CSV table of C-alpha atoms and ligand atoms in Angstrom, one decimal:
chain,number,residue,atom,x,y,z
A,1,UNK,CA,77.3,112.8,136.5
A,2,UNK,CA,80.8,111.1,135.3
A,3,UNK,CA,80.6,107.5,136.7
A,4,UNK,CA,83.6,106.0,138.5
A,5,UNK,CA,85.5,103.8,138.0
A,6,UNK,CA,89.0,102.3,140.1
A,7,UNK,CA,92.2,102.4,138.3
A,8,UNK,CA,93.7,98.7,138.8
A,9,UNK,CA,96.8,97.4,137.6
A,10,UNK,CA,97.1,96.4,134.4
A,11,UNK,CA,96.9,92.3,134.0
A,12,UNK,CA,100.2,91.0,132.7
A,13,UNK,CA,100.5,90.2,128.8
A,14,UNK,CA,100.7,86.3,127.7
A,15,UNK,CA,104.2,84.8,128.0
A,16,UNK,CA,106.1,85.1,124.7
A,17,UNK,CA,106.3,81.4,124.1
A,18,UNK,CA,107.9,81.9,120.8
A,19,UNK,CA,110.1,84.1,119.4
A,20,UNK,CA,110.6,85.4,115.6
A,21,UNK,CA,114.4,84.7,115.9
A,22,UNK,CA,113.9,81.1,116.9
A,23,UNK,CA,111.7,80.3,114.0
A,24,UNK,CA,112.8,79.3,110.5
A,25,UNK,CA,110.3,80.9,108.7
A,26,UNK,CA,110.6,83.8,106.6
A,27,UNK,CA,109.1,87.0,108.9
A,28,UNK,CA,106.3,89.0,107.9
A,29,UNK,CA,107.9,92.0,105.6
A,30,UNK,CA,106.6,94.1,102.8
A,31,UNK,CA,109.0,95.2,99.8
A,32,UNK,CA,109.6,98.7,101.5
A,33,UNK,CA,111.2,97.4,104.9
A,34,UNK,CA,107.9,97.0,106.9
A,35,UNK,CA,107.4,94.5,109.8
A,36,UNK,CA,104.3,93.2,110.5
A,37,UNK,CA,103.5,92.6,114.1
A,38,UNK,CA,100.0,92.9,114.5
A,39,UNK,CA,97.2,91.2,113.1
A,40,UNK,CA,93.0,92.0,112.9
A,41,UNK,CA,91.0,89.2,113.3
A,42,UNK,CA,87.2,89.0,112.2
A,43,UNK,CA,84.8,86.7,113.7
A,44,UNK,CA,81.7,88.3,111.3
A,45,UNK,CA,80.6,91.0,109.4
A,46,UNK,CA,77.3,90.5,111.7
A,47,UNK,CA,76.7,93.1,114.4
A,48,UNK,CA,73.3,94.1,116.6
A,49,UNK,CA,73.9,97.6,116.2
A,50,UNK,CA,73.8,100.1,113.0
A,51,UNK,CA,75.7,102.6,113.8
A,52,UNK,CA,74.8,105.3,111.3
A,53,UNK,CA,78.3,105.5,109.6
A,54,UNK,CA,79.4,102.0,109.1
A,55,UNK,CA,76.2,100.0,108.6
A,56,UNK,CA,72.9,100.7,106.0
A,57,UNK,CA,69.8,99.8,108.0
A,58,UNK,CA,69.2,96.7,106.3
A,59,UNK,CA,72.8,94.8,106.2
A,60,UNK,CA,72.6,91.2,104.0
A,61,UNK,CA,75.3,89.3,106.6
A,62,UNK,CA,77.6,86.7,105.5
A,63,UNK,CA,75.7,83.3,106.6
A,64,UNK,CA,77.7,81.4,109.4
A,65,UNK,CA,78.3,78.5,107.9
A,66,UNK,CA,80.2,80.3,105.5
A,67,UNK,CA,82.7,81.6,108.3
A,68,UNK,CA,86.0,80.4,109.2
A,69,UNK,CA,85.9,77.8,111.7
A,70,UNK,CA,87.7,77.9,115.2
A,71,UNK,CA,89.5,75.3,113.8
A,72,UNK,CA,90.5,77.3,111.1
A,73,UNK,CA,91.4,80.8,112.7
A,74,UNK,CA,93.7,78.4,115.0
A,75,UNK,CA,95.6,76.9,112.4
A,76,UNK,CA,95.4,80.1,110.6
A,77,UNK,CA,96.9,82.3,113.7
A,78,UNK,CA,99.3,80.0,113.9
A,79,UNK,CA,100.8,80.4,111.0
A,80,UNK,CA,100.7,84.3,111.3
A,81,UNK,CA,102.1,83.9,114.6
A,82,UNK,CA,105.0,81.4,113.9
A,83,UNK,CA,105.8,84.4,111.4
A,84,UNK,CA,106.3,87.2,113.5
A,85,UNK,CA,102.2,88.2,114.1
A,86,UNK,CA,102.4,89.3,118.3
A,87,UNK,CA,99.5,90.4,118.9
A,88,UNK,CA,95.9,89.4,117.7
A,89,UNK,CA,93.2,91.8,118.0
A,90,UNK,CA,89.8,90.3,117.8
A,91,UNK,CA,87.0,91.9,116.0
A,92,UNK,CA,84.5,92.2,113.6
A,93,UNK,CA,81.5,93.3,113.0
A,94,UNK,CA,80.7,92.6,116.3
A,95,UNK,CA,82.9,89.5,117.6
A,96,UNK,CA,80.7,88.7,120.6
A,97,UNK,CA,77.6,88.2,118.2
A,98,UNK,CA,79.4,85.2,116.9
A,99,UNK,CA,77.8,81.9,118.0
A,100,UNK,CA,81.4,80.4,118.5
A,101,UNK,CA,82.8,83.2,120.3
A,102,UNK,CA,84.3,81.3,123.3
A,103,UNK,CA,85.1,78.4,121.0
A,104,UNK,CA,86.9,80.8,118.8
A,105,UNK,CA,88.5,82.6,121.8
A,106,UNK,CA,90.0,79.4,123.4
A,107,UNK,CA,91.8,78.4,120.3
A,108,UNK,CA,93.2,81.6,119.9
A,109,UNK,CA,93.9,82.1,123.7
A,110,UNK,CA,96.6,78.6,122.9
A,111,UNK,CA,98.8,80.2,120.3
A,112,UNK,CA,101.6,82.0,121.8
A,113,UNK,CA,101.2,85.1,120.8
A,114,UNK,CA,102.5,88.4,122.9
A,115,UNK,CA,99.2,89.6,123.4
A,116,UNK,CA,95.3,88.6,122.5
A,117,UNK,CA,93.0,91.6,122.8
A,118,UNK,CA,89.3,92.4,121.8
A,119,UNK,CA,87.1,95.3,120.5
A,120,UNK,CA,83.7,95.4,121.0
A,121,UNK,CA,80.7,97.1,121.3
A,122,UNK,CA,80.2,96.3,124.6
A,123,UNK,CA,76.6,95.4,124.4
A,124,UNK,CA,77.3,91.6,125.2
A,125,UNK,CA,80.6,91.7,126.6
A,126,UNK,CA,80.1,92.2,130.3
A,127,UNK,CA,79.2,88.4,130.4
A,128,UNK,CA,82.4,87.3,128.7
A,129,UNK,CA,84.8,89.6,130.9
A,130,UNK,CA,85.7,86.4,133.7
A,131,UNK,CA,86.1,84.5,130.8
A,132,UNK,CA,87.9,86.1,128.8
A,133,UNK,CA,90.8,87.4,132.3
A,134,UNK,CA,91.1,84.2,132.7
A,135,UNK,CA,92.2,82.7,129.0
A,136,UNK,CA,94.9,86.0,129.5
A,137,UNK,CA,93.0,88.3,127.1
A,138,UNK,CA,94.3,91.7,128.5
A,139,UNK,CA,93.0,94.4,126.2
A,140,UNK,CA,89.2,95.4,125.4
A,141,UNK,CA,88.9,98.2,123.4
A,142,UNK,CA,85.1,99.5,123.5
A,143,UNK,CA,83.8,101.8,121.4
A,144,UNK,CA,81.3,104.4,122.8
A,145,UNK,CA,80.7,107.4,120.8
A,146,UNK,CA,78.8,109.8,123.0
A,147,UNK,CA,78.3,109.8,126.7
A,148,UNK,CA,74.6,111.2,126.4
A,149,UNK,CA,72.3,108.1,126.8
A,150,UNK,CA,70.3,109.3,123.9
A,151,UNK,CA,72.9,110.6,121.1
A,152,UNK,CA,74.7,107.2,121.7
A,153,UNK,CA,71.4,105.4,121.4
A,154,UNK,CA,70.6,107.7,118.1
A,155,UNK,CA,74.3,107.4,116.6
A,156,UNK,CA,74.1,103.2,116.9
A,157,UNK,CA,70.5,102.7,116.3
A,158,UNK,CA,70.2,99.8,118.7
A,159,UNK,CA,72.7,100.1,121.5
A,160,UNK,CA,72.0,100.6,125.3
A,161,UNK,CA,73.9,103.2,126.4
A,162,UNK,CA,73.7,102.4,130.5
A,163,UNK,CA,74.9,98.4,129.1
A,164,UNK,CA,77.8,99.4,127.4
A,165,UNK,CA,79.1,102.1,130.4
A,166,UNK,CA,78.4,99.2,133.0
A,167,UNK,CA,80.4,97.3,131.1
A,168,UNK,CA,83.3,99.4,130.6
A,169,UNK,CA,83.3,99.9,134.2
A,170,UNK,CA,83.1,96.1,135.1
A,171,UNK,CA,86.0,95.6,132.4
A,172,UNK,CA,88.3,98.5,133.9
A,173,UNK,CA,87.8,97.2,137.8
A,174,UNK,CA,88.4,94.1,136.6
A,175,UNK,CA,92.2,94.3,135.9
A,176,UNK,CA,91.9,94.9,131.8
A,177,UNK,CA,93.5,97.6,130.0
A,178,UNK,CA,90.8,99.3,128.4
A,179,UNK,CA,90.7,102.3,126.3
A,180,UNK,CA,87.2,104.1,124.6
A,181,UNK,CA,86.8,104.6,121.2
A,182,UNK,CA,85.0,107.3,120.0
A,183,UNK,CA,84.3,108.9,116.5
A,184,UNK,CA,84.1,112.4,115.9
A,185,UNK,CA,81.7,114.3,114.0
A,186,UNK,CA,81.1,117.5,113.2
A,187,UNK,CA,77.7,118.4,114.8
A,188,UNK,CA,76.7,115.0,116.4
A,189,UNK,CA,79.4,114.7,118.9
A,190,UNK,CA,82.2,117.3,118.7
A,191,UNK,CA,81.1,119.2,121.6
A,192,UNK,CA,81.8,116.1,124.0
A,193,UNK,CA,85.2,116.4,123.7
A,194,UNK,CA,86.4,117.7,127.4
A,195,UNK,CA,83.1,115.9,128.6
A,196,UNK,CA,84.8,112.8,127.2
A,197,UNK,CA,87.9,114.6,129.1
A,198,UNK,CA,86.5,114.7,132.2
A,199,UNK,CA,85.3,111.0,132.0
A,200,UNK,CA,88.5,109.9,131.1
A,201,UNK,CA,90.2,111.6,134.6
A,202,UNK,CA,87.1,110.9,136.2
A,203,UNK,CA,87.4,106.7,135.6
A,204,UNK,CA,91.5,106.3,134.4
A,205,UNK,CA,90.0,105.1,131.4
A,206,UNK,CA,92.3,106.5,128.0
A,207,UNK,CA,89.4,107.9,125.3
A,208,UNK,CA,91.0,108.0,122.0
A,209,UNK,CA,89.0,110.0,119.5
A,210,UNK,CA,89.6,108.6,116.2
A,211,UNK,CA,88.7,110.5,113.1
A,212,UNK,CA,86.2,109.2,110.4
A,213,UNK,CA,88.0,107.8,107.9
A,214,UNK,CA,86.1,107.2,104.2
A,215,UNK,CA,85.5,103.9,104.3
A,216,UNK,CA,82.1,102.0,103.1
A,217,UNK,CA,79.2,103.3,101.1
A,218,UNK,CA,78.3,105.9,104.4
A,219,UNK,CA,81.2,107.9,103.1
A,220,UNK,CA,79.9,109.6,100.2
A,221,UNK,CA,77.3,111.6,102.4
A,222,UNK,CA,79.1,111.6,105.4
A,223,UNK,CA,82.2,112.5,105.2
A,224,UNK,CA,81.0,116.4,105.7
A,225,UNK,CA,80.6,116.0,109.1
A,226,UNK,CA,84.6,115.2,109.2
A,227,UNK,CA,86.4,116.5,112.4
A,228,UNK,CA,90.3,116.5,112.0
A,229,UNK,CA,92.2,115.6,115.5
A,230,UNK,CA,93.9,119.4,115.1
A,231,UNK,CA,90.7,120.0,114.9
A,232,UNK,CA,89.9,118.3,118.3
A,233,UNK,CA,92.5,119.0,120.0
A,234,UNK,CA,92.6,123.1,119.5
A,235,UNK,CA,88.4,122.6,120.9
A,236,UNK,CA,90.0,120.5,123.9
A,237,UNK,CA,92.8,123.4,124.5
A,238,UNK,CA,90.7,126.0,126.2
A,239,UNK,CA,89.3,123.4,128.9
A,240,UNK,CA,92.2,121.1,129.9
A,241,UNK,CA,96.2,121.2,129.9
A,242,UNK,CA,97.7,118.8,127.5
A,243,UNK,CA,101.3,116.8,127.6
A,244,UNK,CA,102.1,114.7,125.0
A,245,UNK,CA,103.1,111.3,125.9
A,246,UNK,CA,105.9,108.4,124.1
A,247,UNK,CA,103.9,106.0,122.2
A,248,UNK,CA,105.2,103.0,120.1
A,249,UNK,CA,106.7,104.0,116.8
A,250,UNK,CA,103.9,101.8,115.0
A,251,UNK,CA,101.1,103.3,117.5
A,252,UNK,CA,98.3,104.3,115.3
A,253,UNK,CA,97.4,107.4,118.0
A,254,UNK,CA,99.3,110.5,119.4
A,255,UNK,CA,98.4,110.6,123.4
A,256,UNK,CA,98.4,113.1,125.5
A,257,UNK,CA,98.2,113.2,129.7
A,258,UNK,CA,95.7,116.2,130.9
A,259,UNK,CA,96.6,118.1,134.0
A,260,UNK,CA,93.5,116.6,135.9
A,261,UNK,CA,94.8,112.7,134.9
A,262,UNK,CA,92.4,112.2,131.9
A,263,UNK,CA,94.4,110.2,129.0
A,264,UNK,CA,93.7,111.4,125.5
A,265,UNK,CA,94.8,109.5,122.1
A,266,UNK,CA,94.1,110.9,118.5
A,267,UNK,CA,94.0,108.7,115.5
A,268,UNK,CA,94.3,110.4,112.7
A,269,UNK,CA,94.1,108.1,110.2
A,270,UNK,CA,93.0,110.9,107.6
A,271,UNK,CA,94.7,114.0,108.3
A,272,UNK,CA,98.3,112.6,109.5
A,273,UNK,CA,98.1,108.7,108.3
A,274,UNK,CA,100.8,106.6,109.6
A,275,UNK,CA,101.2,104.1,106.5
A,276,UNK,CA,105.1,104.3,106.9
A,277,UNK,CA,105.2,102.9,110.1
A,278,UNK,CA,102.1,100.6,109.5
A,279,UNK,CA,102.5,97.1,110.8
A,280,UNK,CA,99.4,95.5,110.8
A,281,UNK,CA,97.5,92.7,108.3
A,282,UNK,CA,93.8,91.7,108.3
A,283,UNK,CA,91.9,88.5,108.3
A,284,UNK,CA,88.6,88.6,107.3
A,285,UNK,CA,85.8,85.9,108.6
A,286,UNK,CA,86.0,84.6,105.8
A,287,UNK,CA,89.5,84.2,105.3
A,288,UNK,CA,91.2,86.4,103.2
A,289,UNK,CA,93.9,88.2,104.2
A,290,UNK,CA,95.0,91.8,103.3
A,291,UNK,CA,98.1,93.9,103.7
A,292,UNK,CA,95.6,97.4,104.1
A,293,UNK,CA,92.4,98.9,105.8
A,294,UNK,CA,92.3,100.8,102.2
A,295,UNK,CA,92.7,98.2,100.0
A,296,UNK,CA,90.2,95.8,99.0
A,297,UNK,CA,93.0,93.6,97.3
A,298,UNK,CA,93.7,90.1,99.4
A,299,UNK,CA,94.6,86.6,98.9
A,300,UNK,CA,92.7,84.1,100.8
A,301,UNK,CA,94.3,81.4,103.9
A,302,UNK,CA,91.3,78.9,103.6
A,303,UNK,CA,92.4,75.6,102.4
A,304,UNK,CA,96.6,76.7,102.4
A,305,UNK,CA,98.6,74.3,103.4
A,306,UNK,CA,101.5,74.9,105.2
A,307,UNK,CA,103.9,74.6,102.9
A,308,UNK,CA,101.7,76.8,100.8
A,309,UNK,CA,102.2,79.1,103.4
A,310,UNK,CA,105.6,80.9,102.1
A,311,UNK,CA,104.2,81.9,98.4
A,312,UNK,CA,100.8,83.0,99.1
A,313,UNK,CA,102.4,85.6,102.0
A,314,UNK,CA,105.0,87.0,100.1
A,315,UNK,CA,102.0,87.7,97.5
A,316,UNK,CA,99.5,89.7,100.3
A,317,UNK,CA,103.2,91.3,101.4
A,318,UNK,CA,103.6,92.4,97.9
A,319,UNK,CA,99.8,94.0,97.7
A,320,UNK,CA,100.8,96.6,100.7
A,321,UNK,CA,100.3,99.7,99.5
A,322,UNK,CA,103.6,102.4,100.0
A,323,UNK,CA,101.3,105.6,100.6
A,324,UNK,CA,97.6,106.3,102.0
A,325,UNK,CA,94.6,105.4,99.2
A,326,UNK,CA,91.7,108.2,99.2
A,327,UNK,CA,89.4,105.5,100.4
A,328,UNK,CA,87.4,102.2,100.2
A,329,UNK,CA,84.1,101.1,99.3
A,330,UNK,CA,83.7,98.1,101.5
A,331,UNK,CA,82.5,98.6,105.0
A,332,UNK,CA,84.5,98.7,108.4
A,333,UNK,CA,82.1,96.0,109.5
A,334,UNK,CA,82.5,93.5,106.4
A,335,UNK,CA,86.5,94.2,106.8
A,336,UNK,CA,86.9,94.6,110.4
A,337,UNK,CA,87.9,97.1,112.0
B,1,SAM,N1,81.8,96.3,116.6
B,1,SAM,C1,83.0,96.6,117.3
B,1,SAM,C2,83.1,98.1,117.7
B,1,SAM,O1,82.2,98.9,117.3
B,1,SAM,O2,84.0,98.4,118.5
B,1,SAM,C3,84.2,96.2,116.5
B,1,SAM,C4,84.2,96.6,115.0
B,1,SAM,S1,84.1,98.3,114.6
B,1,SAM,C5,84.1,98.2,112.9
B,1,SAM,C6,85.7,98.8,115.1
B,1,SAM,C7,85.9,100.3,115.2
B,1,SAM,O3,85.8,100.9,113.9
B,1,SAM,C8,84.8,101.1,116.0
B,1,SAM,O4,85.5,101.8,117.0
B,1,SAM,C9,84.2,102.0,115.0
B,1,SAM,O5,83.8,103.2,115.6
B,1,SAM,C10,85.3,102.2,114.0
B,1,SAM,N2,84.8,102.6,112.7
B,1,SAM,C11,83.8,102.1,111.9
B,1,SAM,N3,83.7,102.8,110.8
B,1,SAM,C12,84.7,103.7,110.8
B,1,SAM,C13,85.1,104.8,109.9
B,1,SAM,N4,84.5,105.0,108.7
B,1,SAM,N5,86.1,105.6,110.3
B,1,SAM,C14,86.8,105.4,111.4
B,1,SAM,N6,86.4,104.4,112.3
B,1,SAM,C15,85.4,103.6,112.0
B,2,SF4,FE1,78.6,97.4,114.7
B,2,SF4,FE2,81.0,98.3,115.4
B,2,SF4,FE3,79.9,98.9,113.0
B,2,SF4,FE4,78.9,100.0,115.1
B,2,SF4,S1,81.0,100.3,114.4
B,2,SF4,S2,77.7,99.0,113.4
B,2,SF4,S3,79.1,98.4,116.7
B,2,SF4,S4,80.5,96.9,113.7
């Protein structure tokens, strides 16, 4: 039975308080033209679930007190932001495991950036939701990979399926903009496609099916069960009509509207990458910042003062790579996805 869920307006985003032309300081942009206007932001490499492709059973977590403080991401994120960065997208790991995730939240909820949005598991989240409306964070995405209680529950090892769709629901009726992530592989969850479909039209909630990408030590014996989006989509073909819709030039998906309503993004990150149009950085919990998903290569923000600033971005800039790297051995959760 597809649950249902209201479509409500979406929640306006945060005044822009200050724009990149007003400010003196050198924008955000790599050696081959490339503006960077969107920035990662990870509260831990910690998370309660293991889902079966980014995390080994047994995980050794980075200790807290080795984490960037709230103090820190705010004068960190401050810097980004007085640069160009306009929107931060909080993650991890799983951000709401964080013991100083309101703390952390707040500070960033004060920098005036375009927009502050989340993604999350959803396991803890519902409990944040007034919170977070109301320090103007507009856009949760959640990740659910199957919408069969017990593959979901199989594919995280540790998450409640019925916890995370309650959520979702709470978060969509509650004015966010949400959108559900899901993974595809080849004989886990590829036959949920226009089940995923019908949810979406169903609830006005856009699923984007994202392919697996080979990142982390999962890769190596993984990475057969690889589902391209051409892949997906020709599966979704025979079950629903599909019209592509505009997205932002730096939009990491392709979306298309279904006849019955449903919205459907692709990201593609292996098949078609977008790396020319790429505008996005990374901070890590503990600080360092990087230029690529792909690359392990970063320079770190802790301790930078703000004159120190100029130098040590130009250097990250310089680190972008120009063209998609085969892949990385760190995990999604230690980088952030
Ligand atoms: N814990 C939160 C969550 O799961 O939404 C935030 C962090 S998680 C690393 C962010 C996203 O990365 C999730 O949607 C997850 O499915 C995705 N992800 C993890 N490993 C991936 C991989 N190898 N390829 C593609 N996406 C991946
Ligand atoms: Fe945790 Fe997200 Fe990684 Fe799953 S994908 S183990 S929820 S960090």
């Amino acid at each position: 039975m597809v649950p249902m869920i209201a479509r409500t307006p979406e929640i306006p985003v945060l005044p822009r308080a200050r724009l990149q032309s007003d400010s003196l300081v050198k924008p955000l942009v790599d050696p081959s033209g490339r503006v960077m206007r969107k920035l990662r932001v990870s509260l831990t490499d910690a998370c309660q679930y293991r889902c079966f492709y980014c995390m080994p059973e047994n995980p050794v977590f980075t200790r807290n007190a080795e984490l960037l403080s709230p103090s820190e991401y705010g004068a960190i994120c401050s810097e980004l932001v007085s640069r160009g960065i306009e929107e931060l997208r909080v993650t991890g790991g799983e951000p709401t495991v964080r013991p100083e995730f309101r703390e952390i939240m707040t500070v960033l909820s004060r920098i005036p950036a375009q927009r502050l949005s989340l993604t999350s598991n959803g396991q803890l989240l519902a409990r944040h939701l007034d919170f977070l409306r109301d320090l103007g964070c507009t856009h949760l995405n959640i990740s659910l990979d199957s919408l069969d209680a017990g593959r979901f529950e199989r594919i995280t090892r540790g998450g409640d399926f019925h916890t995370v769709m309650a959520c979702i629901e709470q978060a969509a009726t509650s004015g966010f903009t949400v959108k559900v992530n899901a993974i595809v592989f080849r004989g886990i969850n590829d036959d949920e496609l226009p089940d995923f479909a019908r949810w979406s039209a169903a609830s006005g909630v856009e699923v984007r099916f994202l392919e697996y990408m080979k990142i982390g030590p999962e890769h190596a014996t993984t990475f057969d069960r690889f589902v391209s989006a051409d892949e997906m989509i020709a599966s979704l073909e025979p079950h629903v009509g599909m019209n592509a819709v505009a997205v932002p030039h730096d939009s990491t998906s392709f979306v298309f509207e279904t006849s019955a309503g449903a919205r459907l993004g692709f990201i593609a990150s292996e098949s078609k990458p977008f790396c020319g149009a790429c505008s996005r950085l990374r901070l890590s919990a503990t600080g360092t910042l990087r230029s690529c998903l792909m690359s392990e290569r970063g320079v770190s923000l802790r301790n930078v003062s703000s004159s120190g600033y100029g130098d040590v971005l130009d250097r990250v800039m310089a680190m972008k790579p120009t063209g998609r790297l085969d892949h990385v051995d760190q995990a999604m959760h230690e980088i952030g996805g």
